[in-house]
């Protein structure tokens, strides 16, 4: 397990004050967006699978804050609500997608698992475990092919590391010196299966050894540690050295809205909740005089309003028309 | 006889066969500690232990091949795919290895294994999670392809699958797991492959279907009854081998056929059925065979779009009316 | 016009398109330094460099997905599978990702890529190396499926494939690479998808085929000519989209059809074709459609067994005779 | 690269004299069998692909001599002529299989790539790169399931290591503590592609790191080194510790009979030939007084006769009958 944030590390904040406030706002947005999603799911406004990222925000926000907006690429699996928000996607069309509406980012065709915002570099949103990893190296390959200094970040679950596509992609990235950062978000569980039944090694970053790829763990609950690690990894990747990071984190909720998560103890969940990255950051901002209580309250209100508006937008948007059925596919 | 859910019927089949034969084992994601993603295997790990009810990592290619290797030397593994969509990462192992092992070795070993799990749409699971895979596996010698639409069929057919010496693709439907029905508790009641089941007798039109589509077909038949149209609904159950005799017997009686699949076109089971009927009962048909199929598109998420993409009782009724009315030219089937 | 081999025609198509558009690149095993396992890409790495003609490790799933990702952001990759048999390890990437990317993203990006390579039997390469894959890919919305039987078609169709914005499954045949034919050197001569080619005109019977099976069909037609049977041989070329008009036009003329595929049954292209014809020209047929297909078995190694498993001119001739004689009942097609 | 055999190692012979003579005979059989195959291929008596193991004999013979006959399992890819000979399969039915005859081990259905001798534990003979590896762990799984102390040896090419099935299988073997030895036979080339284009690491055994699996290289041209390594690995595997060995070796011929192997220099080939394991062993046997010149000559004659007989048997055997076409498969 990665070192917990030390006092000293916490002091050496890798963000400017403005940046930090921005990250806070985005983490809060993601949190509130997903709380709203959960609510809408229980009201049957959202169907299918719905996987929440709640608890893991420091990992995603930390990594993505190290990227160049509208330039670098990001790709992930089905637990994909937070990433586009971190990248600046407006919440309305994301929520509308979860509601299956015509105004959704994917026109209502993708749903919760298949969000995309290609013009911001967010390339989805994929449902087959491991399936996004070969695609990710393709994004990186295209950048290299065109001599563009774009980096790709690819998120991978601990449960996805055992699948063949992961290995093939690491090897290809290593051979071709692709500008990519593979981030295994080790949240201890693959659905209801604990790590020891899915991976032969407890240290998932160790996979890097087999490919001569730099690898290291990071405490994924510690925003600052993540950001420092991401800055370093992204810079190295941009220079053509693929990186493998294991971000150790935790999801508070079940695997999806359909899972009560009874395979783990209340204590286990509580332990992680005590390190909640959103609350921690609020505390940090106040403690360090970056934001006052009032300003924090204002952000909270703004975000609450924005998410309420997103739900209203989704609610009031029309369903996709029948003529959409055969559009955007060669049949 | 006992009233039980489809999922319980599957579980009963596995439990009884595992009690009968200690070479039978189950492997797949979440089948053990979690009791199955859809609770099919509930309690089995407690009863049979971790080795016989094995939780695997997400590595379908790896554990399918593992089951094959084990089957080649005498075990009789059941592989559960959480859904059949995920079997596509194991497609090479199934098609190039499982299906061919016995032939390539000229019978030095076989592959007595069952691959099972749910398929199909209707739950807003979107393009990568809503597919029907039967045609992809039908089109490969060496594999049986079997479906079950009722709890009784689920139990009887799965037991047959487990006892057979050839590899079996056993297709359940995600939308049927909660369905209840009477199931025999005879531990040796096997439903043979290649025997279709007339789920509703009729005289005017033959409706051929299988798996969950049975229900819109039965509903359509009931509604048509009010209009004095007598529809025979045949549940094919096993698709390979196929009960051609049962199909032809019905066609010779009704002279009108509608085939209904959730699976899409082209090169799907619907065209396979209509083509076969033409080949074998060309002169018996009073009208072209009507095909009612899932829309040939990646499944969209939006509820209304998904509903348009999956055949329902109305679509079946319209098709029955069309075949009985026998119009001249049909709308193009290819888009 | 120039006389060139089928492999040279493919190479010319790739070279010209790579010269025209620097987003076009080629990747696969042995395509670069080795000049291609079957020498299709000879000289291309020298001309375009290692990045545009990329030697990959044996990781079909990985490099197929890599091509997809690259295509989503603007490259136009050509993926070479050393043979299509090996694409089955990439089946999930092709079916669940390549084919669905544009739809799931509602057109935010597409997947303008070509997947190509040889398929088919006849070289004693045995069960895992002799398959025809068309039906496995046909049965998936989002993919074009195209074949080429002559050098001219190989060039014109491959160029169309490279310029198209949708993913294309481009099926060559291992047994055709050495074949020679006249090929245009017009750099913009594109053969559109969905247009069949009447390779031999006739009036008594329509023979529908594609890829290497064209040749036994043409041979059969020549031999039948001596018996005063005039056979029309149609090379379908692209299977999805399919040129239904061309098929129906011929059927309305001859009223007798034989479909010939190396691919096996069931749920294969042959049944698809016969079924479609019945659906659309039920009243035009004077006899059931005859289907001549590869034996539904894993391909055996022994030369004599392999020959029995692949249709030849004699099989085509017998089928033509059967359909013209119109016997009452056919032999069971299912075993 | 592994250490070359030292003087001392060569002295500490891991075989009894009888065993050593037996191994010699088998290596010679494999060599002569394949020379005959090459000849028959040029005479068009063998069709399809035909991949020769010539040059790699010390690796295969060394590993398989560490197994219990008719008990342990062996599986490999398409370069599969030598393994069954090392396991005691008679050459006649093997050659007949290459000739596509009814008397072949696979009844003429398998050919060169698909040899099987299941009752001796030789499980093939598979043509899809990497495809045999998941099957291999299944053989090991069955042994563990039944509490039988059988070990499985699975041979893998350097070009096969990059494929997903390899990774999935290593991980499964690691999680389940399967009794298996994975042997990567690194012969420097995957068809015409050199290692640096296929694998991101030059040290293929390093893949083991990612799975907590014991791994090491061995000089695959040095029979004694291989045997010592194999004894150790097989014993550990039998005790439930999967092993990954990289056996560094070389094929003298092209990838298959259809490949002239022009991607490498004559000097490269010559360098390896100078360490030819069959010749070396003949020299060792003589030098150490284990066999006289005459006895060696006798073995040579015996083997030549046996291979000639195998070819005659294959030649004179009938083709499979048409009734075989649909046998042994459910269609
Ligand atoms: C190939 C494949 N197999 C199985 C599944 C079903 N499935 C979806 S998510 C999941 C667990 C993945 O866990 P992990 O990778 O740790 O990601 P997390 O959900 O924790 O973010 C499984 C088994 C799938 N989507 N794809
Ligand atoms: C999945 C797959 N892709 C491609 C091939 C074609 N192919 C056969 S052997 C080979 C090279 C394998 O090299 P290596 O693993 O080093 O084994 P070696 O031939 O050296 O023994 C290739 C590319 C195949 N059989 N299977
Ligand atoms: Mg996880
Ligand atoms: Mg090699």
mmCIF file of C-alpha atoms in Angstrom, chain B residues 22-324:
data_model
loop_
_atom_site.group_PDB
_atom_site.id
_atom_site.type_symbol
_atom_site.label_atom_id
_atom_site.label_comp_id
_atom_site.label_asym_id
_atom_site.label_seq_id
_atom_site.Cartn_x
_atom_site.Cartn_y
_atom_site.Cartn_z
ATOM 1 C CA UNK B 22 -17.968 -35.090 -8.790
ATOM 2 C CA UNK B 23 -16.285 -34.326 -12.106
ATOM 3 C CA UNK B 24 -18.853 -31.597 -12.654
ATOM 4 C CA UNK B 25 -17.682 -28.174 -11.519
ATOM 5 C CA UNK B 26 -18.619 -24.551 -12.082
ATOM 6 C CA UNK B 27 -16.346 -21.612 -12.813
ATOM 7 C CA UNK B 28 -16.847 -17.984 -13.646
ATOM 8 C CA UNK B 29 -16.887 -14.470 -12.284
ATOM 9 C CA UNK B 30 -18.734 -14.023 -9.003
ATOM 10 C CA UNK B 31 -20.193 -17.546 -9.042
ATOM 11 C CA UNK B 32 -18.838 -18.379 -5.606
ATOM 12 C CA UNK B 33 -18.562 -15.851 -2.820
ATOM 13 C CA UNK B 34 -21.065 -13.499 -4.392
ATOM 14 C CA UNK B 35 -23.442 -16.368 -5.147
ATOM 15 C CA UNK B 36 -23.600 -15.378 -8.806
ATOM 16 C CA UNK B 37 -24.102 -11.974 -10.410
ATOM 17 C CA UNK B 38 -27.689 -13.043 -11.069
ATOM 18 C CA UNK B 39 -27.810 -15.444 -8.139
ATOM 19 C CA UNK B 40 -27.931 -18.547 -10.300
ATOM 20 C CA UNK B 41 -25.308 -20.343 -8.237
ATOM 21 C CA UNK B 42 -26.545 -19.260 -4.816
ATOM 22 C CA UNK B 43 -25.361 -21.633 -2.116
ATOM 23 C CA UNK B 44 -23.329 -23.836 -4.405
ATOM 24 C CA UNK B 45 -19.929 -22.739 -3.113
ATOM 25 C CA UNK B 46 -21.064 -23.377 0.434
ATOM 26 C CA UNK B 47 -22.144 -26.847 -0.551
ATOM 27 C CA UNK B 48 -19.309 -27.857 -2.866
ATOM 28 C CA UNK B 49 -16.357 -25.744 -1.829
ATOM 29 C CA UNK B 50 -14.117 -23.249 -3.585
ATOM 30 C CA UNK B 51 -12.511 -25.677 -6.006
ATOM 31 C CA UNK B 52 -15.728 -26.984 -7.475
ATOM 32 C CA UNK B 53 -17.375 -23.561 -7.518
ATOM 33 C CA UNK B 54 -14.521 -21.384 -8.619
ATOM 34 C CA UNK B 55 -14.462 -17.599 -8.577
ATOM 35 C CA UNK B 56 -12.342 -16.517 -11.506
ATOM 36 C CA UNK B 57 -10.768 -13.211 -12.410
ATOM 37 C CA UNK B 58 -12.168 -11.338 -15.409
ATOM 38 C CA UNK B 59 -10.351 -13.416 -17.981
ATOM 39 C CA UNK B 60 -12.922 -15.197 -20.099
ATOM 40 C CA UNK B 61 -10.384 -16.406 -22.614
ATOM 41 C CA UNK B 62 -8.216 -17.795 -19.853
ATOM 42 C CA UNK B 63 -10.902 -19.618 -17.912
ATOM 43 C CA UNK B 64 -12.676 -20.924 -20.996
ATOM 44 C CA UNK B 65 -9.410 -22.505 -22.108
ATOM 45 C CA UNK B 66 -8.840 -23.716 -18.575
ATOM 46 C CA UNK B 67 -12.208 -25.452 -18.645
ATOM 47 C CA UNK B 68 -11.330 -26.957 -22.015
ATOM 48 C CA UNK B 69 -8.018 -28.326 -20.750
ATOM 49 C CA UNK B 70 -9.716 -29.762 -17.693
ATOM 50 C CA UNK B 71 -12.448 -31.315 -19.810
ATOM 51 C CA UNK B 72 -9.879 -32.933 -22.109
ATOM 52 C CA UNK B 73 -8.576 -34.949 -19.175
ATOM 53 C CA UNK B 74 -11.860 -35.900 -17.621
ATOM 54 C CA UNK B 75 -13.537 -33.068 -15.730
ATOM 55 C CA UNK B 76 -16.927 -31.800 -16.863
ATOM 56 C CA UNK B 77 -16.774 -28.074 -16.243
ATOM 57 C CA UNK B 78 -19.620 -25.611 -16.502
ATOM 58 C CA UNK B 79 -18.408 -22.161 -17.463
ATOM 59 C CA UNK B 80 -20.628 -19.250 -16.527
ATOM 60 C CA UNK B 81 -20.305 -16.066 -18.541
ATOM 61 C CA UNK B 82 -21.740 -13.218 -16.529
ATOM 62 C CA UNK B 83 -23.463 -12.418 -19.801
ATOM 63 C CA UNK B 84 -22.813 -13.907 -23.211
ATOM 64 C CA UNK B 85 -21.595 -10.554 -24.479
ATOM 65 C CA UNK B 86 -18.417 -11.217 -22.532
ATOM 66 C CA UNK B 87 -17.871 -14.534 -24.248
ATOM 67 C CA UNK B 88 -16.696 -12.615 -27.280
ATOM 68 C CA UNK B 89 -13.287 -12.081 -25.691
ATOM 69 C CA UNK B 90 -13.147 -15.882 -25.466
ATOM 70 C CA UNK B 91 -14.442 -16.390 -28.988
ATOM 71 C CA UNK B 92 -11.184 -17.824 -30.256
ATOM 72 C CA UNK B 93 -11.002 -20.343 -27.431
ATOM 73 C CA UNK B 94 -14.580 -21.444 -28.041
ATOM 74 C CA UNK B 95 -14.553 -21.542 -31.838
ATOM 75 C CA UNK B 96 -10.955 -22.493 -32.542
ATOM 76 C CA UNK B 97 -10.269 -24.722 -29.576
ATOM 77 C CA UNK B 98 -13.323 -26.030 -27.700
ATOM 78 C CA UNK B 99 -15.280 -26.787 -30.866
ATOM 79 C CA UNK B 100 -12.342 -28.417 -32.676
ATOM 80 C CA UNK B 101 -10.509 -30.343 -29.958
ATOM 81 C CA UNK B 102 -12.260 -33.647 -30.513
ATOM 82 C CA UNK B 103 -11.972 -33.566 -34.287
ATOM 83 C CA UNK B 104 -8.355 -32.444 -34.497
ATOM 84 C CA UNK B 105 -7.308 -35.159 -32.066
ATOM 85 C CA UNK B 106 -9.497 -37.649 -33.891
ATOM 86 C CA UNK B 107 -11.303 -38.428 -30.688
ATOM 87 C CA UNK B 108 -8.264 -38.925 -28.442
ATOM 88 C CA UNK B 109 -10.116 -36.548 -26.165
ATOM 89 C CA UNK B 110 -13.310 -34.586 -26.230
ATOM 90 C CA UNK B 111 -14.468 -31.381 -24.604
ATOM 91 C CA UNK B 112 -17.393 -32.304 -22.368
ATOM 92 C CA UNK B 113 -18.115 -28.828 -21.098
ATOM 93 C CA UNK B 114 -21.076 -26.486 -20.867
ATOM 94 C CA UNK B 115 -20.809 -22.754 -21.438
ATOM 95 C CA UNK B 116 -23.801 -20.945 -20.026
ATOM 96 C CA UNK B 117 -25.086 -17.524 -19.074
ATOM 97 C CA UNK B 118 -27.715 -14.944 -19.943
ATOM 98 C CA UNK B 119 -28.065 -12.994 -23.163
ATOM 99 C CA UNK B 120 -30.500 -10.578 -24.730
ATOM 100 C CA UNK B 121 -31.805 -7.064 -24.380
ATOM 101 C CA UNK B 122 -34.673 -5.248 -22.796
ATOM 102 C CA UNK B 123 -33.007 -3.856 -19.690
ATOM 103 C CA UNK B 124 -31.445 -0.729 -21.182
ATOM 104 C CA UNK B 125 -27.988 -2.225 -20.954
ATOM 105 C CA UNK B 126 -26.938 -0.661 -24.257
ATOM 106 C CA UNK B 127 -24.928 -1.894 -27.231
ATOM 107 C CA UNK B 128 -22.178 -3.899 -25.596
ATOM 108 C CA UNK B 129 -24.437 -5.663 -23.102
ATOM 109 C CA UNK B 130 -27.614 -6.555 -24.965
ATOM 110 C CA UNK B 131 -26.657 -8.905 -27.734
ATOM 111 C CA UNK B 132 -27.931 -12.276 -28.825
ATOM 112 C CA UNK B 133 -25.055 -14.550 -29.701
ATOM 113 C CA UNK B 134 -26.773 -17.658 -31.066
ATOM 114 C CA UNK B 135 -25.893 -17.113 -34.712
ATOM 115 C CA UNK B 136 -22.228 -16.515 -33.974
ATOM 116 C CA UNK B 137 -22.029 -19.896 -32.282
ATOM 117 C CA UNK B 138 -24.474 -21.765 -34.504
ATOM 118 C CA UNK B 139 -22.132 -21.072 -37.358
ATOM 119 C CA UNK B 140 -19.443 -23.342 -35.960
ATOM 120 C CA UNK B 141 -19.375 -27.115 -36.238
ATOM 121 C CA UNK B 142 -18.645 -28.903 -33.016
ATOM 122 C CA UNK B 143 -20.964 -26.925 -30.776
ATOM 123 C CA UNK B 144 -24.505 -27.571 -29.657
ATOM 124 C CA UNK B 145 -26.554 -24.414 -29.252
ATOM 125 C CA UNK B 146 -29.452 -24.630 -26.833
ATOM 126 C CA UNK B 147 -31.922 -22.129 -25.384
ATOM 127 C CA UNK B 148 -34.556 -22.378 -22.680
ATOM 128 C CA UNK B 149 -37.699 -20.319 -22.323
ATOM 129 C CA UNK B 150 -39.267 -21.859 -19.229
ATOM 130 C CA UNK B 151 -38.039 -23.059 -15.849
ATOM 131 C CA UNK B 152 -38.880 -26.666 -16.716
ATOM 132 C CA UNK B 153 -36.938 -26.480 -19.972
ATOM 133 C CA UNK B 154 -34.080 -24.714 -18.243
ATOM 134 C CA UNK B 155 -33.654 -27.556 -15.817
ATOM 135 C CA UNK B 156 -34.176 -30.452 -18.187
ATOM 136 C CA UNK B 157 -32.015 -29.050 -20.958
ATOM 137 C CA UNK B 158 -29.192 -27.964 -18.693
ATOM 138 C CA UNK B 159 -28.997 -31.442 -17.214
ATOM 139 C CA UNK B 160 -28.776 -32.896 -20.696
ATOM 140 C CA UNK B 161 -26.055 -30.405 -21.529
ATOM 141 C CA UNK B 162 -24.011 -31.344 -18.484
ATOM 142 C CA UNK B 163 -24.254 -35.048 -19.231
ATOM 143 C CA UNK B 164 -23.421 -34.740 -22.924
ATOM 144 C CA UNK B 165 -19.898 -35.437 -24.126
ATOM 145 C CA UNK B 166 -19.842 -32.527 -26.567
ATOM 146 C CA UNK B 167 -19.426 -28.866 -25.763
ATOM 147 C CA UNK B 168 -22.712 -27.030 -25.356
ATOM 148 C CA UNK B 169 -23.526 -23.344 -25.756
ATOM 149 C CA UNK B 170 -26.394 -22.877 -23.313
ATOM 150 C CA UNK B 171 -28.236 -19.596 -23.735
ATOM 151 C CA UNK B 172 -30.377 -18.261 -20.940
ATOM 152 C CA UNK B 173 -32.189 -14.936 -21.108
ATOM 153 C CA UNK B 174 -31.582 -12.091 -18.687
ATOM 154 C CA UNK B 175 -35.262 -11.212 -18.806
ATOM 155 C CA UNK B 176 -36.420 -14.651 -17.732
ATOM 156 C CA UNK B 177 -34.578 -15.268 -14.485
ATOM 157 C CA UNK B 178 -37.485 -14.191 -12.297
ATOM 158 C CA UNK B 179 -40.092 -16.115 -14.223
ATOM 159 C CA UNK B 180 -41.821 -18.898 -12.314
ATOM 160 C CA UNK B 181 -43.057 -22.260 -13.475
ATOM 161 C CA UNK B 182 -43.658 -25.850 -12.475
ATOM 162 C CA UNK B 183 -40.490 -27.939 -12.533
ATOM 163 C CA UNK B 184 -40.125 -31.654 -12.010
ATOM 164 C CA UNK B 185 -37.911 -32.825 -9.196
ATOM 165 C CA UNK B 186 -37.054 -36.037 -10.983
ATOM 166 C CA UNK B 187 -33.275 -35.964 -10.868
ATOM 167 C CA UNK B 188 -33.028 -37.909 -14.107
ATOM 168 C CA UNK B 189 -35.552 -36.032 -16.172
ATOM 169 C CA UNK B 190 -33.515 -34.997 -19.175
ATOM 170 C CA UNK B 191 -34.959 -33.041 -22.061
ATOM 171 C CA UNK B 192 -33.209 -34.230 -25.194
ATOM 172 C CA UNK B 193 -31.628 -31.805 -27.636
ATOM 173 C CA UNK B 194 -33.208 -31.532 -31.066
ATOM 174 C CA UNK B 195 -36.777 -31.756 -29.848
ATOM 175 C CA UNK B 196 -38.939 -28.683 -30.284
ATOM 176 C CA UNK B 197 -41.903 -28.065 -28.044
ATOM 177 C CA UNK B 198 -45.290 -26.973 -29.310
ATOM 178 C CA UNK B 199 -46.113 -24.448 -26.629
ATOM 179 C CA UNK B 200 -49.491 -23.671 -28.174
ATOM 180 C CA UNK B 201 -51.292 -25.697 -30.841
ATOM 181 C CA UNK B 202 -52.996 -24.009 -33.777
ATOM 182 C CA UNK B 203 -53.991 -24.530 -37.363
ATOM 183 C CA UNK B 204 -53.695 -21.307 -39.391
ATOM 184 C CA UNK B 205 -50.132 -20.158 -38.967
ATOM 185 C CA UNK B 206 -46.930 -21.515 -37.487
ATOM 186 C CA UNK B 207 -44.944 -19.173 -35.289
ATOM 187 C CA UNK B 208 -41.388 -20.395 -34.753
ATOM 188 C CA UNK B 209 -39.425 -18.914 -31.912
ATOM 189 C CA UNK B 210 -37.258 -19.629 -28.855
ATOM 190 C CA UNK B 211 -36.050 -18.075 -25.624
ATOM 191 C CA UNK B 212 -37.755 -14.961 -24.343
ATOM 192 C CA UNK B 213 -39.466 -14.215 -27.663
ATOM 193 C CA UNK B 214 -41.779 -17.096 -26.825
ATOM 194 C CA UNK B 215 -43.812 -14.731 -24.669
ATOM 195 C CA UNK B 216 -44.680 -12.013 -27.188
ATOM 196 C CA UNK B 217 -45.494 -14.864 -29.573
ATOM 197 C CA UNK B 218 -47.848 -16.503 -27.096
ATOM 198 C CA UNK B 219 -49.424 -13.152 -26.343
ATOM 199 C CA UNK B 220 -49.897 -12.471 -30.041
ATOM 200 C CA UNK B 221 -51.449 -15.896 -30.463
ATOM 201 C CA UNK B 222 -53.910 -15.240 -27.671
ATOM 202 C CA UNK B 223 -54.900 -11.922 -29.152
ATOM 203 C CA UNK B 224 -55.189 -13.361 -32.647
ATOM 204 C CA UNK B 225 -57.491 -15.993 -31.263
ATOM 205 C CA UNK B 226 -60.053 -13.294 -30.671
ATOM 206 C CA UNK B 227 -59.910 -12.559 -34.394
ATOM 207 C CA UNK B 228 -60.417 -16.251 -35.106
ATOM 208 C CA UNK B 229 -56.856 -16.784 -36.210
ATOM 209 C CA UNK B 230 -55.451 -20.005 -34.763
ATOM 210 C CA UNK B 231 -51.711 -19.723 -34.318
ATOM 211 C CA UNK B 232 -49.386 -22.587 -33.433
ATOM 212 C CA UNK B 233 -46.403 -21.453 -31.384
ATOM 213 C CA UNK B 234 -43.358 -23.688 -31.486
ATOM 214 C CA UNK B 235 -40.481 -23.221 -29.083
ATOM 215 C CA UNK B 236 -37.477 -24.627 -30.901
ATOM 216 C CA UNK B 237 -35.419 -24.900 -27.699
ATOM 217 C CA UNK B 238 -32.276 -26.364 -29.250
ATOM 218 C CA UNK B 239 -31.093 -24.549 -32.361
ATOM 219 C CA UNK B 240 -28.337 -26.979 -33.209
ATOM 220 C CA UNK B 241 -29.480 -29.699 -33.500
ATOM 221 C CA UNK B 242 -32.709 -28.327 -34.872
ATOM 222 C CA UNK B 243 -35.989 -30.205 -34.871
ATOM 223 C CA UNK B 244 -36.699 -29.889 -38.562
ATOM 224 C CA UNK B 245 -39.371 -32.585 -38.411
ATOM 225 C CA UNK B 246 -41.460 -30.663 -35.922
ATOM 226 C CA UNK B 247 -41.125 -27.537 -38.028
ATOM 227 C CA UNK B 248 -42.132 -29.252 -41.239
ATOM 228 C CA UNK B 249 -45.017 -31.083 -39.610
ATOM 229 C CA UNK B 250 -46.486 -27.797 -38.514
ATOM 230 C CA UNK B 251 -45.808 -26.073 -41.835
ATOM 231 C CA UNK B 252 -47.598 -28.852 -43.692
ATOM 232 C CA UNK B 253 -50.589 -28.171 -41.500
ATOM 233 C CA UNK B 254 -50.681 -24.354 -41.563
ATOM 234 C CA UNK B 255 -48.899 -23.410 -44.796
ATOM 235 C CA UNK B 256 -48.026 -20.053 -43.269
ATOM 236 C CA UNK B 257 -44.994 -19.294 -41.158
ATOM 237 C CA UNK B 258 -43.702 -16.462 -39.045
ATOM 238 C CA UNK B 259 -40.249 -16.735 -37.486
ATOM 239 C CA UNK B 260 -39.523 -14.522 -34.514
ATOM 240 C CA UNK B 261 -36.084 -13.881 -33.072
ATOM 241 C CA UNK B 262 -34.638 -11.197 -30.853
ATOM 242 C CA UNK B 263 -31.424 -11.833 -32.794
ATOM 243 C CA UNK B 264 -30.743 -9.538 -35.725
ATOM 244 C CA UNK B 265 -30.211 -10.033 -39.469
ATOM 245 C CA UNK B 266 -28.431 -10.872 -41.738
ATOM 246 C CA UNK B 267 -26.942 -14.328 -41.389
ATOM 247 C CA UNK B 268 -29.039 -14.854 -38.312
ATOM 248 C CA UNK B 269 -31.249 -17.636 -37.052
ATOM 249 C CA UNK B 270 -34.377 -16.134 -38.646
ATOM 250 C CA UNK B 271 -33.034 -16.305 -42.196
ATOM 251 C CA UNK B 272 -31.648 -19.738 -41.378
ATOM 252 C CA UNK B 273 -35.121 -20.915 -40.429
ATOM 253 C CA UNK B 274 -36.956 -19.316 -43.314
ATOM 254 C CA UNK B 275 -34.347 -20.593 -45.752
ATOM 255 C CA UNK B 276 -34.578 -24.108 -44.378
ATOM 256 C CA UNK B 277 -38.330 -24.126 -44.607
ATOM 257 C CA UNK B 278 -38.239 -23.021 -48.220
ATOM 258 C CA UNK B 279 -35.674 -25.694 -48.958
ATOM 259 C CA UNK B 280 -37.740 -28.440 -47.445
ATOM 260 C CA UNK B 281 -41.323 -27.321 -47.837
ATOM 261 C CA UNK B 282 -41.252 -25.091 -50.891
ATOM 262 C CA UNK B 283 -44.539 -26.427 -52.161
ATOM 263 C CA UNK B 284 -46.255 -26.308 -48.822
ATOM 264 C CA UNK B 285 -46.038 -22.567 -48.399
ATOM 265 C CA UNK B 286 -48.942 -20.385 -49.339
ATOM 266 C CA UNK B 287 -47.000 -17.205 -48.683
ATOM 267 C CA UNK B 288 -43.453 -16.098 -48.029
ATOM 268 C CA UNK B 289 -42.187 -16.755 -44.546
ATOM 269 C CA UNK B 290 -42.416 -13.642 -42.423
ATOM 270 C CA UNK B 291 -39.364 -12.739 -40.366
ATOM 271 C CA UNK B 292 -39.651 -10.658 -37.218
ATOM 272 C CA UNK B 293 -36.228 -9.802 -35.825
ATOM 273 C CA UNK B 294 -34.379 -7.436 -33.580
ATOM 274 C CA UNK B 295 -33.391 -4.231 -35.351
ATOM 275 C CA UNK B 296 -29.963 -4.611 -36.982
ATOM 276 C CA UNK B 297 -28.289 -1.900 -34.922
ATOM 277 C CA UNK B 298 -26.121 -1.716 -31.828
ATOM 278 C CA UNK B 299 -28.697 -1.602 -29.053
ATOM 279 C CA UNK B 300 -29.449 2.005 -28.091
ATOM 280 C CA UNK B 301 -29.816 2.958 -24.441
ATOM 281 C CA UNK B 302 -32.912 5.170 -24.493
ATOM 282 C CA UNK B 303 -35.937 3.224 -23.330
ATOM 283 C CA UNK B 304 -38.120 4.201 -26.259
ATOM 284 C CA UNK B 305 -35.425 3.367 -28.814
ATOM 285 C CA UNK B 306 -34.698 0.044 -27.178
ATOM 286 C CA UNK B 307 -38.363 -0.864 -27.280
ATOM 287 C CA UNK B 308 -38.438 -0.118 -31.001
ATOM 288 C CA UNK B 309 -35.461 -2.403 -31.497
ATOM 289 C CA UNK B 310 -36.945 -5.514 -29.878
ATOM 290 C CA UNK B 311 -39.910 -7.377 -31.383
ATOM 291 C CA UNK B 312 -43.128 -7.335 -29.399
ATOM 292 C CA UNK B 313 -46.541 -8.982 -29.661
ATOM 293 C CA UNK B 314 -47.790 -6.285 -32.026
ATOM 294 C CA UNK B 315 -44.947 -6.923 -34.428
ATOM 295 C CA UNK B 316 -45.737 -10.632 -34.334
ATOM 296 C CA UNK B 317 -49.431 -10.000 -34.959
ATOM 297 C CA UNK B 318 -48.721 -7.735 -37.907
ATOM 298 C CA UNK B 319 -46.463 -10.361 -39.400
ATOM 299 C CA UNK B 320 -49.127 -13.015 -38.972
ATOM 300 C CA UNK B 321 -51.645 -10.761 -40.683
ATOM 301 C CA UNK B 322 -49.219 -10.074 -43.507
ATOM 302 C CA UNK B 323 -48.507 -13.714 -44.175
ATOM 303 C CA UNK B 324 -52.192 -14.589 -44.081
#
